[in-house]
Coordinates of C-alpha atoms in Angstrom, one line a residue:
M1 CA -1.6 -8.3 54.7
L2 CA -2.3 -7.3 51.1
K3 CA 0.9 -5.4 51.1
S4 CA 2.7 -8.4 52.2
L5 CA 1.3 -10.5 49.6
N6 CA 2.0 -7.9 46.9
E7 CA 5.7 -7.7 48.0
N8 CA 5.9 -11.5 48.0
N9 CA 4.2 -12.0 44.3
A10 CA 6.6 -9.2 43.2
A11 CA 9.5 -10.9 44.3
H12 CA 9.0 -13.9 42.2
I13 CA 8.5 -11.8 39.1
P14 CA 11.4 -12.2 36.6
D15 CA 13.3 -9.0 35.6
S16 CA 12.4 -9.6 32.2
E17 CA 8.7 -9.7 33.1
R18 CA 8.5 -6.3 35.4
I19 CA 6.8 -3.0 34.2
I20 CA 9.6 -0.4 33.9
K21 CA 8.0 2.5 35.5
P22 CA 9.7 5.8 34.4
Q23 CA 10.5 8.2 37.3
R24 CA 11.8 11.1 35.4
W25 CA 10.7 12.6 32.3
S26 CA 7.3 10.4 32.1
G27 CA 5.3 13.5 30.8
P28 CA 7.7 14.4 27.8
R29 CA 8.4 10.7 27.1
L30 CA 4.7 10.2 26.8
A31 CA 4.5 13.1 24.6
L32 CA 7.3 11.7 22.2
L33 CA 5.4 8.5 22.0
A34 CA 2.1 10.1 21.1
F35 CA 3.9 12.2 18.4
A36 CA 5.2 9.0 16.8
Q37 CA 1.5 8.1 16.5
F38 CA 0.7 11.4 15.2
I39 CA 3.4 11.0 12.4
I40 CA 2.0 7.6 11.6
A41 CA -1.5 8.7 11.3
I42 CA -0.5 12.0 9.3
D43 CA 1.1 9.9 6.7
Y44 CA -1.8 7.7 6.2
N45 CA -4.0 10.6 5.1
I46 CA -1.5 13.5 3.9
V47 CA -1.3 12.2 0.4
Y48 CA -5.0 11.6 -0.5
V49 CA -5.6 15.2 -1.4
A50 CA -2.3 15.4 -3.4
L51 CA -3.1 12.6 -5.6
P52 CA -4.5 14.3 -8.7
D53 CA -1.4 16.5 -8.8
I54 CA 1.0 13.5 -8.3
G55 CA -1.0 11.7 -11.1
R56 CA -0.2 14.4 -13.5
D57 CA 3.1 15.4 -12.7
V58 CA 4.8 11.9 -11.9
G59 CA 3.2 9.9 -14.8
F60 CA 0.7 7.6 -13.2
T61 CA -2.1 6.0 -15.1
V62 CA -5.6 6.3 -13.5
Q63 CA -5.3 2.5 -12.7
S64 CA -1.6 2.7 -10.9
L65 CA -2.4 5.9 -9.2
Q66 CA -3.8 3.8 -5.9
W67 CA -0.4 2.4 -5.5
V68 CA 0.8 6.0 -3.8
V69 CA -1.6 4.6 -0.9
S70 CA -1.5 1.0 -1.4
A71 CA 2.2 0.7 -1.4
Y72 CA 2.3 2.2 2.2
A73 CA -0.7 0.3 3.4
V74 CA 0.5 -2.9 2.1
A75 CA 4.2 -2.6 3.4
F76 CA 2.7 -1.5 6.6
G77 CA 0.4 -4.2 7.2
G78 CA 2.9 -6.9 5.9
F79 CA 5.8 -6.1 8.3
L80 CA 4.0 -5.4 11.5
L81 CA 4.6 -8.7 13.0
L82 CA 8.1 -8.6 12.0
G83 CA 8.5 -5.1 13.5
G84 CA 6.9 -6.2 16.8
R85 CA 9.2 -9.1 17.2
A86 CA 12.1 -6.9 16.5
A87 CA 11.0 -4.5 19.1
D88 CA 10.9 -7.6 21.8
R89 CA 14.2 -8.9 20.5
L90 CA 16.3 -6.0 19.7
G91 CA 14.8 -3.4 22.0
P92 CA 12.0 -0.9 21.6
R93 CA 14.2 2.2 22.0
R94 CA 16.6 0.9 19.1
M95 CA 13.6 0.2 16.8
F96 CA 12.0 3.4 17.6
I97 CA 14.8 5.3 16.5
L98 CA 15.6 3.3 13.3
A99 CA 12.0 3.5 12.3
L100 CA 11.7 7.3 12.6
V101 CA 15.0 7.6 10.4
I102 CA 13.6 5.0 7.8
Y103 CA 10.5 7.5 7.8
G104 CA 12.5 10.6 7.4
V105 CA 14.7 9.3 4.7
S106 CA 12.1 7.7 2.6
S107 CA 9.9 10.9 2.9
L108 CA 12.8 12.7 1.6
A109 CA 13.2 10.5 -1.3
G110 CA 9.4 10.5 -1.9
G111 CA 9.6 14.4 -2.4
F112 CA 12.5 14.1 -4.7
S113 CA 11.0 11.2 -6.8
P114 CA 11.3 11.6 -10.6
D115 CA 9.0 8.8 -11.9
A116 CA 6.3 6.6 -10.4
L117 CA 8.2 3.5 -9.6
T118 CA 10.7 5.4 -7.3
L119 CA 7.7 7.1 -5.8
V120 CA 6.0 4.0 -4.9
A121 CA 9.1 2.3 -3.6
A122 CA 9.6 5.5 -1.4
R123 CA 6.1 4.8 0.0
A124 CA 6.7 1.0 0.4
V125 CA 9.9 2.1 2.5
Q126 CA 7.6 4.5 4.5
G127 CA 5.3 1.7 5.2
L128 CA 8.2 -0.4 6.4
G129 CA 9.1 2.3 8.9
G130 CA 5.7 2.5 10.3
A131 CA 5.6 -1.2 10.7
L132 CA 8.8 -0.8 12.7
L133 CA 7.6 2.3 14.6
F134 CA 4.1 1.2 15.7
P135 CA 4.8 -1.8 17.8
A136 CA 8.0 -0.2 19.4
T137 CA 5.8 2.9 20.4
M138 CA 3.3 0.5 21.8
A139 CA 5.8 -1.7 23.7
L140 CA 7.4 1.5 25.3
I141 CA 4.0 2.8 26.3
N142 CA 3.1 -0.7 27.7
T143 CA 6.2 -1.2 29.6
S144 CA 6.4 2.2 30.8
F145 CA 2.8 2.4 32.5
A146 CA 1.3 0.0 34.8
E147 CA -1.7 -1.7 33.6
G148 CA -5.0 -0.2 34.9
S149 CA -5.8 3.7 35.1
E150 CA -2.1 4.5 34.6
R151 CA -1.8 2.8 31.4
N152 CA -5.3 3.9 30.4
R153 CA -4.5 7.5 30.8
A154 CA -1.3 7.0 28.7
L155 CA -3.0 5.2 25.9
A156 CA -5.8 8.0 26.1
V157 CA -3.3 10.5 25.2
W158 CA -1.7 8.1 22.6
G159 CA -5.2 7.4 20.9
A160 CA -6.2 11.1 21.1
T161 CA -3.1 12.1 19.2
G162 CA -3.5 9.6 16.6
S163 CA -7.3 10.6 16.0
G164 CA -6.1 14.2 15.6
G165 CA -3.3 13.2 13.0
L166 CA -5.8 11.3 11.0
A167 CA -7.8 14.7 10.8
A168 CA -4.8 16.9 10.3
G169 CA -3.3 14.8 7.4
A170 CA -6.1 15.8 5.3
I171 CA -6.1 19.4 6.0
I172 CA -2.3 19.7 6.0
G173 CA -2.2 17.7 2.9
G174 CA -4.6 20.1 1.3
V175 CA -2.8 23.3 2.4
L176 CA 0.8 22.0 1.4
T177 CA -0.4 21.0 -1.9
N178 CA -2.4 24.1 -2.7
N179 CA 0.5 26.4 -1.9
W180 CA 3.7 24.2 -2.5
G181 CA 2.9 21.3 -4.5
W182 CA 2.7 17.7 -4.0
Q183 CA 6.3 17.3 -3.0
A184 CA 5.5 19.4 0.2
V185 CA 3.6 16.5 1.7
F186 CA 6.6 14.2 1.7
F187 CA 8.9 16.9 3.0
F188 CA 6.7 17.6 5.9
T189 CA 7.4 14.5 7.6
V190 CA 11.3 14.9 7.4
P191 CA 12.0 17.1 10.1
L192 CA 9.5 15.6 12.4
A193 CA 10.9 12.3 12.1
L194 CA 14.4 13.1 12.3
C195 CA 14.1 15.4 15.2
A196 CA 12.2 13.0 17.0
A197 CA 14.7 10.2 16.2
L198 CA 18.1 12.0 16.6
I199 CA 17.3 14.5 19.3
A200 CA 14.3 13.9 21.6
A201 CA 14.6 9.9 21.6
P202 CA 18.0 9.5 22.9
I203 CA 17.3 12.0 25.8
L204 CA 13.8 11.0 26.9
L205 CA 13.8 7.1 26.2
A206 CA 15.8 4.7 28.9
P207 CA 18.4 2.6 27.0
D208 CA 17.0 -1.0 26.3
P209 CA 17.9 -3.7 28.6
A210 CA 21.0 -5.7 27.8
R211 CA 20.4 -8.7 25.9
T212 CA 21.0 -11.6 27.9
S213 CA 19.8 -14.3 25.3
S214 CA 21.1 -15.5 22.1
R215 CA 17.6 -16.7 21.0
S216 CA 17.0 -17.0 17.2
F217 CA 14.9 -14.5 15.5
D218 CA 12.8 -17.0 13.7
L219 CA 13.6 -16.0 10.2
P220 CA 11.4 -18.5 8.4
G221 CA 8.1 -17.3 10.3
A222 CA 9.0 -13.7 9.9
L223 CA 9.3 -14.0 6.0
V224 CA 6.3 -16.3 5.7
V225 CA 3.9 -14.2 7.8
T226 CA 5.2 -11.0 6.0
A227 CA 4.2 -12.6 2.7
A228 CA 1.0 -13.9 4.0
A229 CA -0.1 -10.6 5.3
T230 CA 1.0 -8.6 2.0
G231 CA -0.9 -11.1 0.1
L232 CA -4.1 -10.5 2.4
A233 CA -3.7 -6.9 2.4
S234 CA -3.0 -6.4 -1.3
G235 CA -5.4 -8.6 -2.9
P236 CA -8.4 -6.5 -2.5
E237 CA -6.4 -3.4 -3.8
V238 CA -6.7 -4.7 -7.5
G239 CA -10.4 -5.4 -7.0
W240 CA -12.4 -8.5 -5.9
Q241 CA -13.4 -9.8 -9.6
T242 CA -9.8 -10.1 -11.0
V243 CA -7.8 -13.5 -11.0
R244 CA -5.0 -11.7 -9.6
A245 CA -7.0 -10.7 -6.5
A246 CA -8.2 -14.2 -5.8
G247 CA -4.7 -15.6 -6.3
S248 CA -3.3 -13.0 -3.9
L249 CA -6.0 -13.9 -1.2
S250 CA -5.4 -17.6 -1.6
I251 CA -1.9 -17.4 -1.4
G252 CA -2.1 -15.5 1.6
A253 CA -4.4 -17.6 3.3
L254 CA -2.3 -20.7 2.5
L255 CA 0.8 -19.0 3.7
L256 CA -1.0 -17.8 7.0
C257 CA -1.7 -21.5 7.6
A258 CA 1.9 -22.2 7.1
F259 CA 3.0 -19.7 9.4
V260 CA 0.7 -21.1 12.2
L261 CA 2.7 -24.6 11.2
I262 CA 6.0 -22.9 11.6
E263 CA 5.2 -21.3 14.9
S264 CA 3.9 -24.5 16.4
R265 CA 7.2 -26.3 15.7
V266 CA 10.3 -24.0 16.2
L267 CA 11.6 -23.4 19.7
D268 CA 11.6 -19.5 19.5
P269 CA 8.4 -18.6 17.7
L270 CA 8.0 -15.1 16.1
A271 CA 4.3 -15.1 17.4
P272 CA 4.1 -17.7 20.2
L273 CA 0.7 -19.6 19.9
R274 CA 0.4 -19.2 23.5
L275 CA -0.7 -15.6 23.1
F276 CA -3.9 -16.7 21.5
A277 CA -5.0 -18.4 24.7
N278 CA -5.3 -14.7 26.0
R279 CA -8.9 -13.8 25.4
S280 CA -8.4 -10.2 25.7
L281 CA -5.8 -10.0 22.8
V282 CA -8.0 -12.4 20.5
A283 CA -10.9 -10.5 21.0
A284 CA -9.1 -7.3 20.5
M285 CA -7.8 -8.5 17.1
A286 CA -11.2 -9.6 15.9
V287 CA -12.7 -6.4 16.9
S288 CA -9.8 -4.5 15.3
F289 CA -10.7 -6.2 12.0
F290 CA -14.2 -4.8 12.0
H291 CA -13.2 -1.5 13.6
H292 CA -10.9 -0.4 10.6
M293 CA -13.2 -2.3 8.0
A294 CA -15.7 0.3 9.2
L295 CA -13.2 3.2 9.3
S296 CA -11.7 2.9 5.8
S297 CA -15.7 2.6 4.6
G298 CA -16.4 5.6 6.3
Y299 CA -13.6 7.7 4.8
Y300 CA -14.6 6.5 1.6
L301 CA -18.4 7.3 2.0
L302 CA -17.5 10.8 3.2
T303 CA -14.7 11.6 0.8
T304 CA -16.9 10.7 -2.3
Y305 CA -20.0 12.3 -0.9
F306 CA -18.2 15.6 -0.3
Q307 CA -16.4 15.7 -3.6
N308 CA -18.7 13.6 -6.0
V309 CA -21.9 14.8 -4.8
L310 CA -21.5 18.1 -2.7
G311 CA -19.0 19.3 -5.3
Y312 CA -16.2 20.2 -2.7
N313 CA -12.4 20.7 -3.8
A314 CA -10.0 18.7 -2.1
L315 CA -9.0 21.3 0.4
A316 CA -12.8 21.9 1.5
A317 CA -13.1 18.3 1.6
G318 CA -10.2 17.9 4.0
L319 CA -11.7 20.8 6.2
A320 CA -15.1 19.0 6.3
F321 CA -13.1 16.3 8.2
V322 CA -12.2 18.6 11.1
P323 CA -15.3 17.8 13.3
L324 CA -14.5 14.2 12.8
G325 CA -11.2 14.4 14.0
I326 CA -12.0 16.5 16.8
L327 CA -14.8 14.4 18.1
A328 CA -12.3 11.1 17.6
M329 CA -9.7 12.9 19.9
I330 CA -12.1 13.6 22.6
G331 CA -13.8 10.1 22.4
G332 CA -10.2 8.5 22.4
G333 CA -8.9 10.8 24.9
K334 CA -10.3 11.6 28.2
T335 CA -13.6 9.9 27.7
A336 CA -12.0 6.6 26.9
A337 CA -9.8 6.9 29.9
L338 CA -12.9 7.8 32.1
L339 CA -14.8 4.8 30.6
L340 CA -12.2 2.2 30.9
N341 CA -11.5 3.4 34.6
N342 CA -15.0 3.0 35.4
W343 CA -16.6 0.5 33.1
G344 CA -13.9 -1.8 32.3
T345 CA -12.4 -2.8 28.8
R346 CA -15.4 -4.9 27.7
A347 CA -18.1 -2.4 28.5
T348 CA -16.1 0.5 27.0
M349 CA -15.2 -1.3 23.8
F350 CA -18.8 -2.6 23.3
A351 CA -20.2 1.0 23.9
G352 CA -17.6 2.6 21.5
M353 CA -18.4 0.3 18.6
V354 CA -22.2 0.7 19.0
I355 CA -21.8 4.5 18.9
Y356 CA -19.4 4.1 16.0
G357 CA -22.0 2.0 13.8
I358 CA -24.9 4.2 14.9
G359 CA -22.9 7.1 13.5
L360 CA -22.2 5.1 10.0
A361 CA -26.0 4.4 9.8
A362 CA -26.9 8.0 10.5
I363 CA -24.4 9.5 7.7
A364 CA -25.9 6.9 5.3
F365 CA -29.6 7.7 6.3
A366 CA -28.8 11.6 5.7
M367 CA -27.0 11.3 2.3
S368 CA -29.3 12.7 -0.5
P369 CA -28.7 14.2 -4.1
G370 CA -29.9 17.7 -2.8
G371 CA -28.4 17.4 0.7
S372 CA -25.7 19.5 2.6
Y373 CA -23.0 18.9 4.8
W374 CA -25.1 20.0 7.6
T375 CA -27.2 17.1 7.3
V376 CA -24.6 14.4 7.6
L377 CA -22.8 16.3 10.4
P378 CA -24.8 14.7 13.2
G379 CA -23.6 11.4 12.0
I380 CA -19.9 12.6 11.4
V381 CA -20.1 13.8 15.1
I382 CA -21.3 10.4 16.5
Y383 CA -18.9 8.4 14.1
G384 CA -15.8 9.9 15.3
F385 CA -16.6 10.1 19.0
G386 CA -17.6 6.5 19.0
G387 CA -14.7 5.2 16.9
G388 CA -12.2 7.3 19.1
I389 CA -13.3 5.3 22.1
A390 CA -13.1 1.8 20.5
F391 CA -9.7 2.8 19.1
T392 CA -8.2 3.3 22.3
T393 CA -9.7 0.5 24.1
L394 CA -8.7 -1.9 21.3
F395 CA -5.0 -1.5 22.5
A396 CA -5.8 -1.6 26.0
A397 CA -7.5 -4.8 25.6
A398 CA -4.5 -6.2 23.4
A399 CA -2.0 -5.2 25.9
S400 CA -3.8 -6.8 29.1
G401 CA -2.3 -9.7 30.6
V402 CA 0.6 -9.9 28.1
A403 CA 4.3 -9.8 29.5
P404 CA 6.5 -6.8 28.8
H405 CA 8.7 -8.7 26.6
E406 CA 6.0 -9.7 24.3
Q407 CA 4.1 -6.4 24.2
G408 CA 5.7 -5.5 20.6
V409 CA 4.3 -8.6 19.1
A410 CA 0.7 -8.3 20.8
S411 CA 0.3 -5.0 19.7
A412 CA 1.6 -5.8 16.1
L413 CA -1.1 -8.8 16.1
A414 CA -3.6 -6.2 16.6
S415 CA -2.5 -3.7 14.4
T416 CA -2.0 -6.4 11.6
S417 CA -5.7 -7.1 12.0
L418 CA -6.7 -3.4 11.5
Q419 CA -4.7 -3.1 8.4
I420 CA -6.2 -6.3 6.9
G421 CA -9.8 -5.0 7.8
A422 CA -9.1 -1.7 6.3
A423 CA -8.1 -3.4 3.1
L424 CA -10.8 -5.8 3.1
G425 CA -13.2 -3.2 4.0
L426 CA -12.4 -0.5 1.4
A427 CA -12.7 -3.2 -1.4
A428 CA -15.7 -4.4 -0.1
I429 CA -17.5 -1.4 0.1
L430 CA -16.3 -0.2 -3.3
A431 CA -18.0 -3.6 -4.7
V432 CA -21.1 -2.7 -3.0
A433 CA -21.3 0.9 -3.9
N434 CA -20.4 0.2 -7.5
A435 CA -22.8 -2.6 -8.0
R436 CA -25.7 -0.1 -7.1
L437 CA -24.6 2.4 -9.6
G438 CA -25.9 0.5 -12.5
G439 CA -23.6 2.2 -15.1
Q440 CA -24.7 5.7 -14.0
A441 CA -21.9 6.9 -12.1
G442 CA -22.3 10.3 -13.1
V443 CA -26.1 10.7 -11.9
A444 CA -26.2 11.9 -8.4
S445 CA -29.1 9.9 -7.3
D446 CA -27.4 6.7 -8.2
V447 CA -24.1 7.6 -6.4
V448 CA -26.0 8.3 -3.6
N449 CA -27.9 5.2 -3.5
G450 CA -24.5 3.2 -3.9
L451 CA -23.0 4.9 -1.1
R452 CA -26.0 4.7 1.1
V453 CA -26.1 0.8 0.8
A454 CA -22.4 0.7 1.2
G455 CA -23.2 2.8 4.4
W456 CA -25.3 0.2 6.0
F457 CA -22.7 -2.5 5.1
A458 CA -20.0 -0.4 7.1
A459 CA -22.5 0.1 9.9
A460 CA -23.2 -3.7 10.1
A461 CA -19.5 -4.1 10.4
A462 CA -19.2 -2.0 13.3
L463 CA -22.0 -3.5 15.2
L464 CA -20.6 -6.9 14.5
G465 CA -17.5 -5.9 16.0
A466 CA -19.5 -4.5 19.0
A467 CA -20.9 -8.1 19.2
L468 CA -17.4 -9.7 19.3
A469 CA -16.5 -7.3 22.1
L470 CA -18.7 -9.0 24.5
T471 CA -16.3 -12.1 24.1
L472 CA -13.8 -10.1 26.3
R473 CA -13.2 -11.2 29.7
Q474 CA -13.9 -8.4 32.1
R475 CA -10.8 -7.3 34.1
N476 CA -10.9 -5.0 36.9
T477 CA -7.3 -4.1 36.9
V478 CA -5.6 -1.3 38.9
S479 CA -2.1 0.0 38.8
P480 CA 0.3 -0.5 41.6
R481 CA 0.1 3.5 42.1
D482 CA -3.5 2.9 42.7
V483 CA -3.1 0.1 45.4
A484 CA -0.3 2.2 47.0
A485 CA -2.8 5.1 47.4
C486 CA -5.9 2.9 48.1
P487 CA -5.3 -0.7 49.2
E488 CA -8.8 -1.5 49.1
A489 CA -9.2 -0.9 45.3
A490 CA -7.2 -4.2 44.8
S491 CA -9.6 -6.4 47.0

């Protein structure tokens, strides 16, 4: 009887709503999609240790050097929704290949940049590539693997690879800069992106379905939300206390309201407002905001502590993040898949965010002017493990109950929340830490006091995210493959 009901239900699912389950090359295909996330993650961190050399060689001022990082982050956050809808409208395979080509070409341009303006422009184009690549990758994963344990396993591989990329970016950046100069951190991405786009993707990814609709692309909505997200993400980059920051945040908020109004009126919206009736997606967006607020805060805390208090050079500071990356891979990989399959999304996300917050609190507590790496290592381990679990679970929640033809925009909504949370979190923690320095930035005890208070702030953000995770509706989903193997699982 159960089999008959499943067959009858399947018969009424439109072709555009069906999950396309790959029968061939599923392992290599997943490896390619995870590799794309590895590229995104590496590019997020690889330039940090090269910043001093870039500043000296290219001609940045102390104030403008931040835009080597900020140009990428702002463009990435600003264009995510556009990238998500482009994946849904134009096809995720097409956008996946195009995004990787943009990545490769802009990385090459970055390495050959003769001046600061060219380098910032190249980084902004890299951010655009990431904004197109991320939702296309998520759409390909979520439409290739059925919701439930099958998708959980795929997301675990994807999440673990991304976590490894964050750690690898700092290490690879240090090695490349020390041996071949800052240009090497840009050239490193070129062969990776272009080989994936021009060789692997055409072989491993199935062609996009034929476009059967001439629906519009909602260009006004795309332009307004891109400007809104850019304003919200870029405002904090210039500091909370400036008129420019306040204006950027205010304009971003007003444009976001205008975007909601546009989406409620157009026939074919960029981000259909009905998606916000999906409790899993809305909760995932809220938790995503606080997850990356804590992530950006934690990286700042640790980097400052390693270099300004413990006296590490750039390469040593990068190597110090290895345990964090390894534990994030373990947490976001098999551990997250196991917990998702046994506990469900809500309990797993709650547990991951609580562990995440405990790790940040432990790091803050262990910091001291005469401390060592070993005193903060337990907190780093807990922080990485919990953050990895939560990160993978966020995107399992965001994809839950969303139709395949809207997976791109759903993942883009969740990722936009991540980017805005990261920007606001970094700016907030800088304000908190600097407020405690009392003009004595060179005194180790005052630096540690500022970092410790900022650490409590970051831990509180993670625990607030854990509380929001409890708003998720518990879903005990199983994939069609699981039902075929054990029909009782669907009851």
